[in-house]
PDB file of C-alpha atoms in Angstrom:
ATOM      1  CA  MET A   1     130.595 -16.778  31.269  1.00 90.00           C
ATOM      2  CA  ASN A   2     131.991 -18.278  27.830  1.00 94.00           C
ATOM      3  CA  ASP A   3     133.741 -16.684  25.345  1.00 94.00           C
ATOM      4  CA  LYS A   4     130.845 -15.848  23.106  1.00 94.00           C
ATOM      5  CA  GLU A   5     128.988 -14.037  25.617  1.00 95.00           C
ATOM      6  CA  ILE A   6     132.386 -12.187  26.616  1.00 95.00           C
ATOM      7  CA  ILE A   7     132.898 -11.289  23.058  1.00 95.00           C
ATOM      8  CA  ARG A   8     129.232  -9.999  22.513  1.00 95.00           C
ATOM      9  CA  LEU A   9     129.704  -7.664  25.591  1.00 95.00           C
ATOM     10  CA  TYR A  10     132.502  -6.191  23.850  1.00 95.00           C
ATOM     11  CA  PHE A  11     130.267  -5.335  20.708  1.00 95.00           C
ATOM     12  CA  ASP A  12     127.543  -4.101  22.867  1.00 95.00           C
ATOM     13  CA  ARG A  13     130.595  -1.805  24.521  1.00 94.00           C
ATOM     14  CA  ASN A  14     129.558  -2.807  27.929  1.00 95.00           C
ATOM     15  CA  GLU A  15     132.382  -2.317  30.501  1.00 93.00           C
ATOM     16  CA  GLN A  16     131.610  -5.684  31.906  1.00 96.00           C
ATOM     17  CA  ALA A  17     133.475  -7.240  29.447  1.00 95.00           C
ATOM     18  CA  ILE A  18     136.596  -6.371  30.597  1.00 95.00           C
ATOM     19  CA  ALA A  19     136.087  -7.605  34.215  1.00 95.00           C
ATOM     20  CA  GLU A  20     134.742 -11.060  32.515  1.00 95.00           C
ATOM     21  CA  THR A  21     137.543 -11.079  30.737  1.00 96.00           C
ATOM     22  CA  ARG A  22     140.149 -10.298  33.857  1.00 95.00           C
ATOM     23  CA  LYS A  23     138.377 -12.788  35.634  1.00 95.00           C
ATOM     24  CA  LYS A  24     138.366 -15.698  33.304  1.00 95.00           C
ATOM     25  CA  TYR A  25     141.733 -14.908  31.587  1.00 94.00           C
ATOM     26  CA  SER A  26     144.101 -12.707  34.373  1.00 94.00           C
ATOM     27  CA  THR A  27     146.280 -15.681  35.750  1.00 92.00           C
ATOM     28  CA  TYR A  28     146.830 -16.925  32.414  1.00 91.00           C
ATOM     29  CA  LEU A  29     147.888 -13.700  30.624  1.00 93.00           C
ATOM     30  CA  LYS A  30     150.192 -12.766  33.422  1.00 92.00           C
ATOM     31  CA  SER A  31     151.797 -16.138  33.170  1.00 89.00           C
ATOM     32  CA  ILE A  32     152.552 -15.263  29.769  1.00 89.00           C
ATOM     33  CA  ALA A  33     153.708 -11.500  30.607  1.00 90.00           C
ATOM     34  CA  TYR A  34     155.671 -12.961  33.463  1.00 89.00           C
ATOM     35  CA  GLY A  35     157.408 -15.507  31.198  1.00 85.00           C
ATOM     36  CA  ILE A  36     158.957 -12.615  29.096  1.00 85.00           C
ATOM     37  CA  LEU A  37     159.353  -9.978  31.344  1.00 86.00           C
ATOM     38  CA  LYS A  38     160.427 -12.018  34.710  1.00 85.00           C
ATOM     39  CA  ASN A  39     158.784  -8.756  36.602  1.00 89.00           C
ATOM     40  CA  ARG A  40     155.281  -8.896  38.446  1.00 92.00           C
ATOM     41  CA  GLU A  41     154.744  -5.602  37.995  1.00 93.00           C
ATOM     42  CA  ASP A  42     155.505  -5.250  34.295  1.00 92.00           C
ATOM     43  CA  ALA A  43     153.569  -8.600  33.896  1.00 92.00           C
ATOM     44  CA  GLU A  44     150.476  -6.821  35.548  1.00 94.00           C
ATOM     45  CA  GLU A  45     150.801  -3.493  33.493  1.00 94.00           C
ATOM     46  CA  CYS A  46     150.874  -5.664  30.401  1.00 94.00           C
ATOM     47  CA  GLU A  47     147.717  -7.617  31.133  1.00 95.00           C
ATOM     48  CA  ASN A  48     146.025  -4.387  31.656  1.00 94.00           C
ATOM     49  CA  ASP A  49     147.272  -2.603  28.237  1.00 94.00           C
ATOM     50  CA  THR A  50     145.933  -6.199  26.843  1.00 95.00           C
ATOM     51  CA  TYR A  51     142.335  -5.461  28.224  1.00 95.00           C
ATOM     52  CA  LEU A  52     142.730  -1.784  26.844  1.00 93.00           C
ATOM     53  CA  VAL A  53     144.014  -3.278  23.198  1.00 94.00           C
ATOM     54  CA  ALA A  54     141.284  -5.807  23.440  1.00 94.00           C
ATOM     55  CA  TRP A  55     138.522  -3.180  24.154  1.00 94.00           C
ATOM     56  CA  ASN A  56     139.634  -1.289  21.101  1.00 93.00           C
ATOM     57  CA  ASN A  57     139.996  -3.968  18.524  1.00 93.00           C
ATOM     58  CA  ILE A  58     136.893  -5.606  19.000  1.00 93.00           C
ATOM     59  CA  PRO A  59     134.906  -4.461  17.394  1.00 90.00           C
ATOM     60  CA  PRO A  60     135.835  -4.380  14.553  1.00 90.00           C
ATOM     61  CA  ALA A  61     137.630  -7.532  14.853  1.00 89.00           C
ATOM     62  CA  SER A  62     135.457 -10.783  16.178  1.00 90.00           C
ATOM     63  CA  PRO A  63     137.924 -13.593  17.376  1.00 91.00           C
ATOM     64  CA  ASN A  64     137.142 -17.187  16.744  1.00 90.00           C
ATOM     65  CA  ASN A  65     139.457 -17.897  19.856  1.00 90.00           C
ATOM     66  CA  LEU A  66     139.231 -15.306  22.586  1.00 93.00           C
ATOM     67  CA  THR A  67     142.040 -17.109  24.406  1.00 90.00           C
ATOM     68  CA  ALA A  68     144.502 -16.816  21.522  1.00 87.00           C
ATOM     69  CA  PHE A  69     143.530 -13.464  20.620  1.00 91.00           C
ATOM     70  CA  LEU A  70     144.205 -12.164  24.385  1.00 93.00           C
ATOM     71  CA  ALA A  71     147.553 -14.170  24.088  1.00 89.00           C
ATOM     72  CA  LYS A  72     149.090 -12.544  21.052  1.00 88.00           C
ATOM     73  CA  ILE A  73     148.083  -9.068  22.429  1.00 92.00           C
ATOM     74  CA  ILE A  74     149.970  -9.771  25.647  1.00 91.00           C
ATOM     75  CA  ARG A  75     152.874 -11.556  24.168  1.00 88.00           C
ATOM     76  CA  ASN A  76     153.167  -8.705  21.792  1.00 88.00           C
ATOM     77  CA  THR A  77     152.713  -6.063  24.698  1.00 91.00           C
ATOM     78  CA  SER A  78     155.348  -7.799  26.951  1.00 89.00           C
ATOM     79  CA  LEU A  79     158.006  -8.186  23.957  1.00 85.00           C
ATOM     80  CA  SER A  80     157.628  -4.239  23.082  1.00 86.00           C
ATOM     81  CA  LYS A  81     157.677  -3.339  26.612  1.00 88.00           C
ATOM     82  CA  LEU A  82     160.953  -5.966  27.017  1.00 84.00           C
ATOM     83  CA  LYS A  83     162.672  -4.262  23.823  1.00 80.00           C
ATOM     84  CA  ILE A  84     162.110  -0.644  25.605  1.00 81.00           C
ATOM     85  CA  LYS A  85     163.517  -2.073  28.797  1.00 77.00           C
ATOM     86  CA  ASN A  86     166.671  -3.424  27.253  1.00 71.00           C
ATOM     87  CA  ALA A  87     167.386  -0.568  25.240  1.00 67.00           C
ATOM     88  CA  LYS A  88     167.955   1.380  28.523  1.00 59.00           C
ATOM     89  CA  LYS A  89     170.496  -1.235  30.100  1.00 57.00           C
ATOM     90  CA  ARG A  90     172.917  -3.550  28.502  1.00 51.00           C
ATOM     91  CA  ILE A  91     171.717  -7.248  28.310  1.00 47.00           C
ATOM     92  CA  ARG A  92     173.647  -9.939  30.247  1.00 47.00           C
ATOM     93  CA  GLU A  93     174.180 -13.219  28.255  1.00 43.00           C
ATOM     94  CA  ASN A  94     171.300 -14.620  31.185  1.00 47.00           C
ATOM     95  CA  ASP A  95     168.924 -12.263  29.958  1.00 48.00           C
ATOM     96  CA  ILE A  96     168.841 -13.657  25.969  1.00 47.00           C
ATOM     97  CA  LEU A  97     165.092 -14.371  25.176  1.00 53.00           C
ATOM     98  CA  PRO A  98     164.358 -17.869  24.140  1.00 60.00           C
ATOM     99  CA  ILE A  99     162.793 -16.254  20.614  1.00 55.00           C
ATOM    100  CA  ASP A 100     166.815 -14.952  20.277  1.00 55.00           C
ATOM    101  CA  GLU A 101     168.244 -18.556  20.869  1.00 58.00           C
ATOM    102  CA  LEU A 102     165.664 -20.132  18.458  1.00 62.00           C
ATOM    103  CA  TYR A 103     166.582 -17.415  15.558  1.00 57.00           C
ATOM    104  CA  ALA A 104     170.731 -17.711  16.641  1.00 55.00           C
ATOM    105  CA  SER A 105     170.014 -21.756  16.137  1.00 55.00           C
ATOM    106  CA  LEU A 106     168.464 -21.085  12.804  1.00 55.00           C
ATOM    107  CA  SER A 107     170.599 -18.620  11.473  1.00 48.00           C
ATOM    108  CA  ASP A 108     173.683 -18.869   9.451  1.00 45.00           C
ATOM    109  CA  ASN A 109     174.463 -18.216   5.566  1.00 39.00           C
ATOM    110  CA  SER A 110     173.972 -21.723   4.551  1.00 38.00           C
ATOM    111  CA  PHE A 111     170.286 -21.406   3.364  1.00 38.00           C
ATOM    112  CA  PRO A 112     170.102 -20.653  -0.196  1.00 40.00           C
ATOM    113  CA  ASP A 113     168.568 -16.968  -0.880  1.00 41.00           C
ATOM    114  CA  ALA A 114     165.610 -16.334  -0.369  1.00 44.00           C
ATOM    115  CA  GLU A 115     163.021 -13.710   0.484  1.00 51.00           C
ATOM    116  CA  ILE A 116     160.348 -14.649   2.741  1.00 57.00           C
ATOM    117  CA  SER A 117     157.595 -12.245   4.570  1.00 65.00           C
ATOM    118  CA  GLU A 118     156.802 -12.996   8.247  1.00 66.00           C
ATOM    119  CA  LYS A 119     153.649 -14.042   7.331  1.00 72.00           C
ATOM    120  CA  GLU A 120     154.804 -16.831   4.865  1.00 77.00           C
ATOM    121  CA  LEU A 121     157.516 -17.688   7.659  1.00 74.00           C
ATOM    122  CA  GLY A 122     154.748 -18.221  10.162  1.00 76.00           C
ATOM    123  CA  LYS A 123     152.644 -20.619   7.694  1.00 83.00           C
ATOM    124  CA  LEU A 124     155.816 -22.534   7.356  1.00 84.00           C
ATOM    125  CA  ILE A 125     156.517 -22.791  11.044  1.00 85.00           C
ATOM    126  CA  ASP A 126     152.921 -23.425  11.775  1.00 86.00           C
ATOM    127  CA  THR A 127     152.911 -26.450   9.010  1.00 91.00           C
ATOM    128  CA  PHE A 128     156.204 -28.094  10.670  1.00 91.00           C
ATOM    129  CA  LEU A 129     154.588 -27.676  14.156  1.00 91.00           C
ATOM    130  CA  ARG A 130     151.346 -29.625  12.922  1.00 93.00           C
ATOM    131  CA  LYS A 131     153.675 -32.378  11.767  1.00 94.00           C
ATOM    132  CA  LEU A 132     155.222 -32.619  15.556  1.00 94.00           C
ATOM    133  CA  PRO A 133     154.331 -35.044  17.692  1.00 95.00           C
ATOM    134  CA  ASN A 134     152.195 -33.532  20.213  1.00 94.00           C
ATOM    135  CA  ASP A 135     155.049 -33.246  23.195  1.00 94.00           C
ATOM    136  CA  GLU A 136     157.638 -31.965  21.132  1.00 94.00           C
ATOM    137  CA  ARG A 137     154.969 -29.331  19.825  1.00 93.00           C
ATOM    138  CA  ILE A 138     154.097 -28.256  23.237  1.00 93.00           C
ATOM    139  CA  ILE A 139     157.715 -27.863  24.670  1.00 93.00           C
ATOM    140  CA  PHE A 140     158.505 -25.710  21.095  1.00 91.00           C
ATOM    141  CA  ILE A 141     155.522 -23.574  21.668  1.00 87.00           C
ATOM    142  CA  ARG A 142     155.611 -22.990  25.357  1.00 87.00           C
ATOM    143  CA  ARG A 143     159.372 -21.800  25.251  1.00 87.00           C
ATOM    144  CA  TYR A 144     159.392 -20.349  22.020  1.00 82.00           C
ATOM    145  CA  TRP A 145     156.004 -18.695  21.905  1.00 81.00           C
ATOM    146  CA  PHE A 146     154.923 -17.943  25.375  1.00 80.00           C
ATOM    147  CA  SER A 147     158.976 -17.565  26.636  1.00 79.00           C
ATOM    148  CA  GLU A 148     158.455 -20.479  29.383  1.00 83.00           C
ATOM    149  CA  ASP A 149     161.288 -21.033  31.673  1.00 84.00           C
ATOM    150  CA  ILE A 150     163.052 -24.786  30.777  1.00 89.00           C
ATOM    151  CA  SER A 151     162.540 -25.326  35.209  1.00 89.00           C
ATOM    152  CA  ILE A 152     158.780 -24.276  34.887  1.00 87.00           C
ATOM    153  CA  MET A 153     158.264 -26.409  32.214  1.00 89.00           C
ATOM    154  CA  SER A 154     159.905 -29.421  33.951  1.00 92.00           C
ATOM    155  CA  LYS A 155     157.458 -29.038  36.928  1.00 92.00           C
ATOM    156  CA  ASN A 156     154.553 -28.243  34.696  1.00 89.00           C
ATOM    157  CA  LEU A 157     155.067 -31.303  32.128  1.00 92.00           C
ATOM    158  CA  GLY A 158     156.761 -33.629  34.093  1.00 94.00           C
ATOM    159  CA  PHE A 159     159.755 -34.026  32.386  1.00 94.00           C
ATOM    160  CA  THR A 160     163.197 -33.708  33.186  1.00 94.00           C
ATOM    161  CA  LYS A 161     165.083 -30.575  32.211  1.00 93.00           C
ATOM    162  CA  SER A 162     167.385 -32.433  30.429  1.00 93.00           C
ATOM    163  CA  LYS A 163     164.683 -33.976  28.520  1.00 94.00           C
ATOM    164  CA  ILE A 164     163.333 -30.626  27.635  1.00 93.00           C
ATOM    165  CA  LYS A 165     166.650 -28.979  26.396  1.00 91.00           C
ATOM    166  CA  THR A 166     167.028 -31.943  24.409  1.00 93.00           C
ATOM    167  CA  THR A 167     163.986 -31.832  23.004  1.00 94.00           C
ATOM    168  CA  LEU A 168     164.279 -28.298  22.117  1.00 91.00           C
ATOM    169  CA  MET A 169     167.656 -28.738  20.599  1.00 90.00           C
ATOM    170  CA  ARG A 170     166.608 -31.617  18.229  1.00 92.00           C
ATOM    171  CA  THR A 171     163.270 -29.628  17.422  1.00 92.00           C
ATOM    172  CA  ARG A 172     165.418 -26.526  16.373  1.00 88.00           C
ATOM    173  CA  ASN A 173     167.576 -28.555  14.199  1.00 87.00           C
ATOM    174  CA  LYS A 174     164.719 -30.232  12.625  1.00 91.00           C
ATOM    175  CA  LEU A 175     162.963 -26.977  11.801  1.00 88.00           C
ATOM    176  CA  ARG A 176     166.219 -25.828  10.496  1.00 84.00           C
ATOM    177  CA  LYS A 177     166.591 -28.577   8.228  1.00 87.00           C
ATOM    178  CA  TYR A 178     162.673 -28.071   7.276  1.00 88.00           C
ATOM    179  CA  LEU A 179     163.620 -24.535   6.223  1.00 83.00           C
ATOM    180  CA  GLU A 180     166.403 -25.096   4.418  1.00 82.00           C
ATOM    181  CA  LYS A 181     164.235 -27.792   2.378  1.00 85.00           C
ATOM    182  CA  GLU A 182     161.954 -24.939   1.607  1.00 81.00           C
ATOM    183  CA  GLY A 183     164.680 -23.045   0.625  1.00 77.00           C
ATOM    184  CA  ILE A 184     164.243 -20.385   3.331  1.00 73.00           C
ATOM    185  CA  GLN A 185     166.951 -18.069   4.473  1.00 58.00           C
ATOM    186  CA  ILE A 186     166.591 -16.780   8.181  1.00 54.00           C
TER     187      ILE A 186
END
């Protein structure tokens, strides 16, 4: 079943929409959640929560890209779950999330003072990513959007871990310079 047909089921309030979504996207959604949570049971719980959020939001939402719509839901759900779990325990150094890694590499006090909304920052980062070569963009997004482990990226993309780490470092530095040029303080 294609995405338009699945979305039509949601609009018709047909519960088959969830079954079709699960059939088509289960593996993909669980991989995103697992990349963030590193726990299969939590990933499955977030997957189920994603279907509920989709059910509650379609309609009125009518996503043009169901894959991206679901990915954003499960990413946010997984990050929320991780935040709750980590609030209950002390975070070890190895538990640092890729997004924290990115933030730490961009943060310092050298940027000029500027106020910027998350939406504006998102647009700037989107513009930056569109200018990157395809391999750099894929590595960056897989690491910082999907929280994919470097060793898994290495296997899936056919690059060495060293190449991926170097690419990430160079891309973070490029992003930092780009934002600095735009007068943005993170």
